[in-house]
């Protein structure tokens, strides 16, 4: 009813994710999460842009403005990429650009636009310690952003309200 693919019995999922038992039907979860992370980054790279919400004024609260709808697949990508990254493992047939480089490439250019989507979805608390760690490494890897400023930003994002 909700569009979620699931199995009726837990043992069937175990069967599909155990290579010795499932043979040609084997599902490599780490590889799947790798693909989902890459796809989330691709969606974010293509769709995130300045003022994605169509905010008319930065002086008015969002509740007082008519804002553009953000596509559901973009919201999914922005909210769940770090979860998929935490469970990803590099498949043998991996793309030429390693996943960490792909994440870095997107975050270097789209970080603030990603935050705007999280704020619009009232999910500004989402950057967990894992996401914060990934963001910290991505932003400071090439000394593009002051590490202290990055740390302050991450602490602000991960604080519980």
mmCIF file of C-alpha atoms in Angstrom:
data_model
loop_
_atom_site.group_PDB
_atom_site.id
_atom_site.type_symbol
_atom_site.label_atom_id
_atom_site.label_comp_id
_atom_site.label_asym_id
_atom_site.label_seq_id
_atom_site.Cartn_x
_atom_site.Cartn_y
_atom_site.Cartn_z
ATOM 1 C CA UNK A 1 0.000 0.000 0.000
ATOM 2 C CA UNK A 2 2.913 2.370 0.684
ATOM 3 C CA UNK A 3 5.081 1.406 -2.294
ATOM 4 C CA UNK A 4 7.660 -0.331 -0.075
ATOM 5 C CA UNK A 5 9.060 -3.641 -1.239
ATOM 6 C CA UNK A 6 9.260 -6.118 1.618
ATOM 7 C CA UNK A 7 9.162 -9.838 2.320
ATOM 8 C CA UNK A 8 6.481 -11.608 4.327
ATOM 9 C CA UNK A 9 8.909 -13.722 6.324
ATOM 10 C CA UNK A 10 12.281 -12.636 7.765
ATOM 11 C CA UNK A 11 13.950 -15.897 6.749
ATOM 12 C CA UNK A 12 13.359 -15.080 3.076
ATOM 13 C CA UNK A 13 15.413 -11.888 3.447
ATOM 14 C CA UNK A 14 18.140 -13.901 5.164
ATOM 15 C CA UNK A 15 18.017 -16.396 2.307
ATOM 16 C CA UNK A 16 18.417 -13.672 -0.343
ATOM 17 C CA UNK A 17 21.363 -12.038 1.434
ATOM 18 C CA UNK A 18 23.340 -15.247 2.107
ATOM 19 C CA UNK A 19 25.389 -16.108 -0.990
ATOM 20 C CA UNK A 20 25.805 -19.794 -0.077
ATOM 21 C CA UNK A 21 22.047 -20.293 0.271
ATOM 22 C CA UNK A 22 20.672 -18.129 -2.546
ATOM 23 C CA UNK A 23 23.160 -18.752 -5.357
ATOM 24 C CA UNK A 24 22.106 -16.756 -8.430
ATOM 25 C CA UNK A 25 19.411 -14.928 -6.426
ATOM 26 C CA UNK A 26 21.978 -13.437 -4.028
ATOM 27 C CA UNK A 27 21.507 -9.771 -3.147
ATOM 28 C CA UNK A 28 24.634 -7.953 -1.956
ATOM 29 C CA UNK A 29 23.266 -5.335 0.446
ATOM 30 C CA UNK A 30 26.547 -3.398 0.639
ATOM 31 C CA UNK A 31 26.659 -3.108 -3.137
ATOM 32 C CA UNK A 32 23.006 -2.040 -3.183
ATOM 33 C CA UNK A 33 23.683 0.697 -0.647
ATOM 34 C CA UNK A 34 26.713 1.752 -2.713
ATOM 35 C CA UNK A 35 24.443 2.125 -5.761
ATOM 36 C CA UNK A 36 21.813 3.976 -3.730
ATOM 37 C CA UNK A 37 24.427 6.381 -2.326
ATOM 38 C CA UNK A 38 25.746 7.073 -5.823
ATOM 39 C CA UNK A 39 22.190 7.592 -7.128
ATOM 40 C CA UNK A 40 21.331 9.948 -4.250
ATOM 41 C CA UNK A 41 24.456 11.978 -5.020
ATOM 42 C CA UNK A 42 23.571 12.050 -8.734
ATOM 43 C CA UNK A 43 20.064 13.336 -7.964
ATOM 44 C CA UNK A 44 21.427 15.956 -5.570
ATOM 45 C CA UNK A 45 24.099 17.036 -8.058
ATOM 46 C CA UNK A 46 21.577 17.476 -10.865
ATOM 47 C CA UNK A 47 18.685 19.000 -8.930
ATOM 48 C CA UNK A 48 19.999 21.068 -6.019
ATOM 49 C CA UNK A 49 20.297 24.770 -6.773
ATOM 50 C CA UNK A 50 20.169 28.165 -5.118
ATOM 51 C CA UNK A 51 16.792 28.994 -3.545
ATOM 52 C CA UNK A 52 15.259 25.648 -4.457
ATOM 53 C CA UNK A 53 12.263 26.495 -2.263
ATOM 54 C CA UNK A 54 11.499 29.680 -4.214
ATOM 55 C CA UNK A 55 11.676 31.744 -1.037
ATOM 56 C CA UNK A 56 10.648 35.336 -1.821
ATOM 57 C CA UNK A 57 12.400 36.918 1.143
ATOM 58 C CA UNK A 58 15.042 35.791 3.594
ATOM 59 C CA UNK A 59 13.571 38.266 6.084
ATOM 60 C CA UNK A 60 10.246 36.455 6.452
ATOM 61 C CA UNK A 61 9.732 33.090 8.132
ATOM 62 C CA UNK A 62 9.014 30.209 5.765
ATOM 63 C CA UNK A 63 5.589 29.839 7.359
ATOM 64 C CA UNK A 64 4.633 33.295 6.008
ATOM 65 C CA UNK A 65 5.598 32.506 2.405
ATOM 66 C CA UNK A 66 4.373 30.380 -0.457
ATOM 67 C CA UNK A 67 7.212 27.983 -1.199
ATOM 68 C CA UNK A 68 7.826 25.658 -4.118
ATOM 69 C CA UNK A 69 7.371 21.936 -3.599
ATOM 70 C CA UNK A 70 10.589 19.980 -3.566
ATOM 71 C CA UNK A 71 10.371 16.738 -5.584
ATOM 72 C CA UNK A 72 10.032 13.637 -3.394
ATOM 73 C CA UNK A 73 13.003 11.862 -4.960
ATOM 74 C CA UNK A 74 15.226 14.860 -4.193
ATOM 75 C CA UNK A 75 13.980 14.928 -0.594
ATOM 76 C CA UNK A 76 14.724 11.200 -0.323
ATOM 77 C CA UNK A 77 18.228 11.695 -1.712
ATOM 78 C CA UNK A 78 18.967 14.599 0.648
ATOM 79 C CA UNK A 79 17.631 12.818 3.724
ATOM 80 C CA UNK A 80 18.922 9.270 3.178
ATOM 81 C CA UNK A 81 22.278 9.448 1.355
ATOM 82 C CA UNK A 82 24.295 9.263 4.583
ATOM 83 C CA UNK A 83 22.389 6.163 5.747
ATOM 84 C CA UNK A 84 23.163 4.378 2.480
ATOM 85 C CA UNK A 85 26.784 5.541 2.649
ATOM 86 C CA UNK A 86 27.147 4.070 6.144
ATOM 87 C CA UNK A 87 26.129 0.629 4.825
ATOM 88 C CA UNK A 88 27.816 0.798 1.412
ATOM 89 C CA UNK A 89 30.638 -1.444 0.303
ATOM 90 C CA UNK A 90 32.492 -1.014 -2.961
ATOM 91 C CA UNK A 91 31.244 -3.562 -5.497
ATOM 92 C CA UNK A 92 33.733 -5.307 -7.754
ATOM 93 C CA UNK A 93 32.234 -3.559 -10.773
ATOM 94 C CA UNK A 94 32.489 -0.096 -9.179
ATOM 95 C CA UNK A 95 32.312 3.048 -11.249
ATOM 96 C CA UNK A 96 35.589 4.736 -12.220
ATOM 97 C CA UNK A 97 35.118 7.564 -9.684
ATOM 98 C CA UNK A 98 35.309 6.199 -6.095
ATOM 99 C CA UNK A 99 32.266 6.894 -3.953
ATOM 100 C CA UNK A 100 34.052 9.146 -1.416
ATOM 101 C CA UNK A 101 35.278 11.346 -4.279
ATOM 102 C CA UNK A 102 31.762 11.510 -5.708
ATOM 103 C CA UNK A 103 30.306 12.542 -2.322
ATOM 104 C CA UNK A 104 33.049 15.146 -1.897
ATOM 105 C CA UNK A 105 32.420 16.510 -5.393
ATOM 106 C CA UNK A 106 28.706 17.021 -4.700
ATOM 107 C CA UNK A 107 29.105 18.416 -1.188
ATOM 108 C CA UNK A 108 31.786 20.876 -2.271
ATOM 109 C CA UNK A 109 29.350 22.489 -4.683
ATOM 110 C CA UNK A 110 25.897 21.805 -3.226
ATOM 111 C CA UNK A 111 26.320 21.762 0.562
ATOM 112 C CA UNK A 112 24.237 24.866 1.348
ATOM 113 C CA UNK A 113 21.520 23.852 -1.121
ATOM 114 C CA UNK A 114 21.361 20.446 0.606
ATOM 115 C CA UNK A 115 20.928 22.198 3.967
ATOM 116 C CA UNK A 116 18.087 24.275 2.523
ATOM 117 C CA UNK A 117 16.201 21.093 1.600
ATOM 118 C CA UNK A 118 16.720 19.692 5.111
ATOM 119 C CA UNK A 119 15.442 22.910 6.672
ATOM 120 C CA UNK A 120 12.429 22.969 4.348
ATOM 121 C CA UNK A 121 11.593 19.400 5.358
ATOM 122 C CA UNK A 122 12.095 20.283 9.051
ATOM 123 C CA UNK A 123 14.898 17.711 9.135
ATOM 124 C CA UNK A 124 17.728 20.030 10.115
ATOM 125 C CA UNK A 125 18.562 17.603 12.948
ATOM 126 C CA UNK A 126 19.377 14.790 10.493
ATOM 127 C CA UNK A 127 23.103 15.171 9.985
ATOM 128 C CA UNK A 128 24.013 12.427 12.441
ATOM 129 C CA UNK A 129 27.510 11.888 13.756
ATOM 130 C CA UNK A 130 28.266 9.791 10.692
ATOM 131 C CA UNK A 131 27.010 12.430 8.269
ATOM 132 C CA UNK A 132 28.764 15.120 10.301
ATOM 133 C CA UNK A 133 31.991 13.162 10.096
ATOM 134 C CA UNK A 134 31.612 12.694 6.340
ATOM 135 C CA UNK A 135 30.820 16.378 5.887
ATOM 136 C CA UNK A 136 33.764 17.425 8.068
ATOM 137 C CA UNK A 137 36.173 15.285 6.047
ATOM 138 C CA UNK A 138 34.695 16.450 2.749
ATOM 139 C CA UNK A 139 34.852 20.144 3.594
ATOM 140 C CA UNK A 140 38.292 20.136 5.149
ATOM 141 C CA UNK A 141 40.005 17.617 2.853
ATOM 142 C CA UNK A 142 41.469 20.225 0.540
ATOM 143 C CA UNK A 143 41.577 23.043 3.123
ATOM 144 C CA UNK A 144 38.694 24.739 1.306
ATOM 145 C CA UNK A 145 36.877 25.630 4.511
ATOM 146 C CA UNK A 146 38.287 26.527 7.900
ATOM 147 C CA UNK A 147 38.102 23.390 10.084
ATOM 148 C CA UNK A 148 36.919 25.397 13.108
ATOM 149 C CA UNK A 149 34.058 26.988 11.146
ATOM 150 C CA UNK A 150 33.119 23.561 9.817
ATOM 151 C CA UNK A 151 33.131 22.126 13.342
ATOM 152 C CA UNK A 152 30.873 24.939 14.595
ATOM 153 C CA UNK A 153 28.475 24.318 11.700
ATOM 154 C CA UNK A 154 28.354 20.581 12.367
ATOM 155 C CA UNK A 155 27.773 21.060 16.093
ATOM 156 C CA UNK A 156 24.928 23.437 15.271
ATOM 157 C CA UNK A 157 23.424 20.976 12.794
ATOM 158 C CA UNK A 158 23.642 17.941 15.051
ATOM 159 C CA UNK A 159 22.390 19.588 18.234
ATOM 160 C CA UNK A 160 19.045 18.278 19.426
ATOM 161 C CA UNK A 161 16.316 20.882 19.745
#
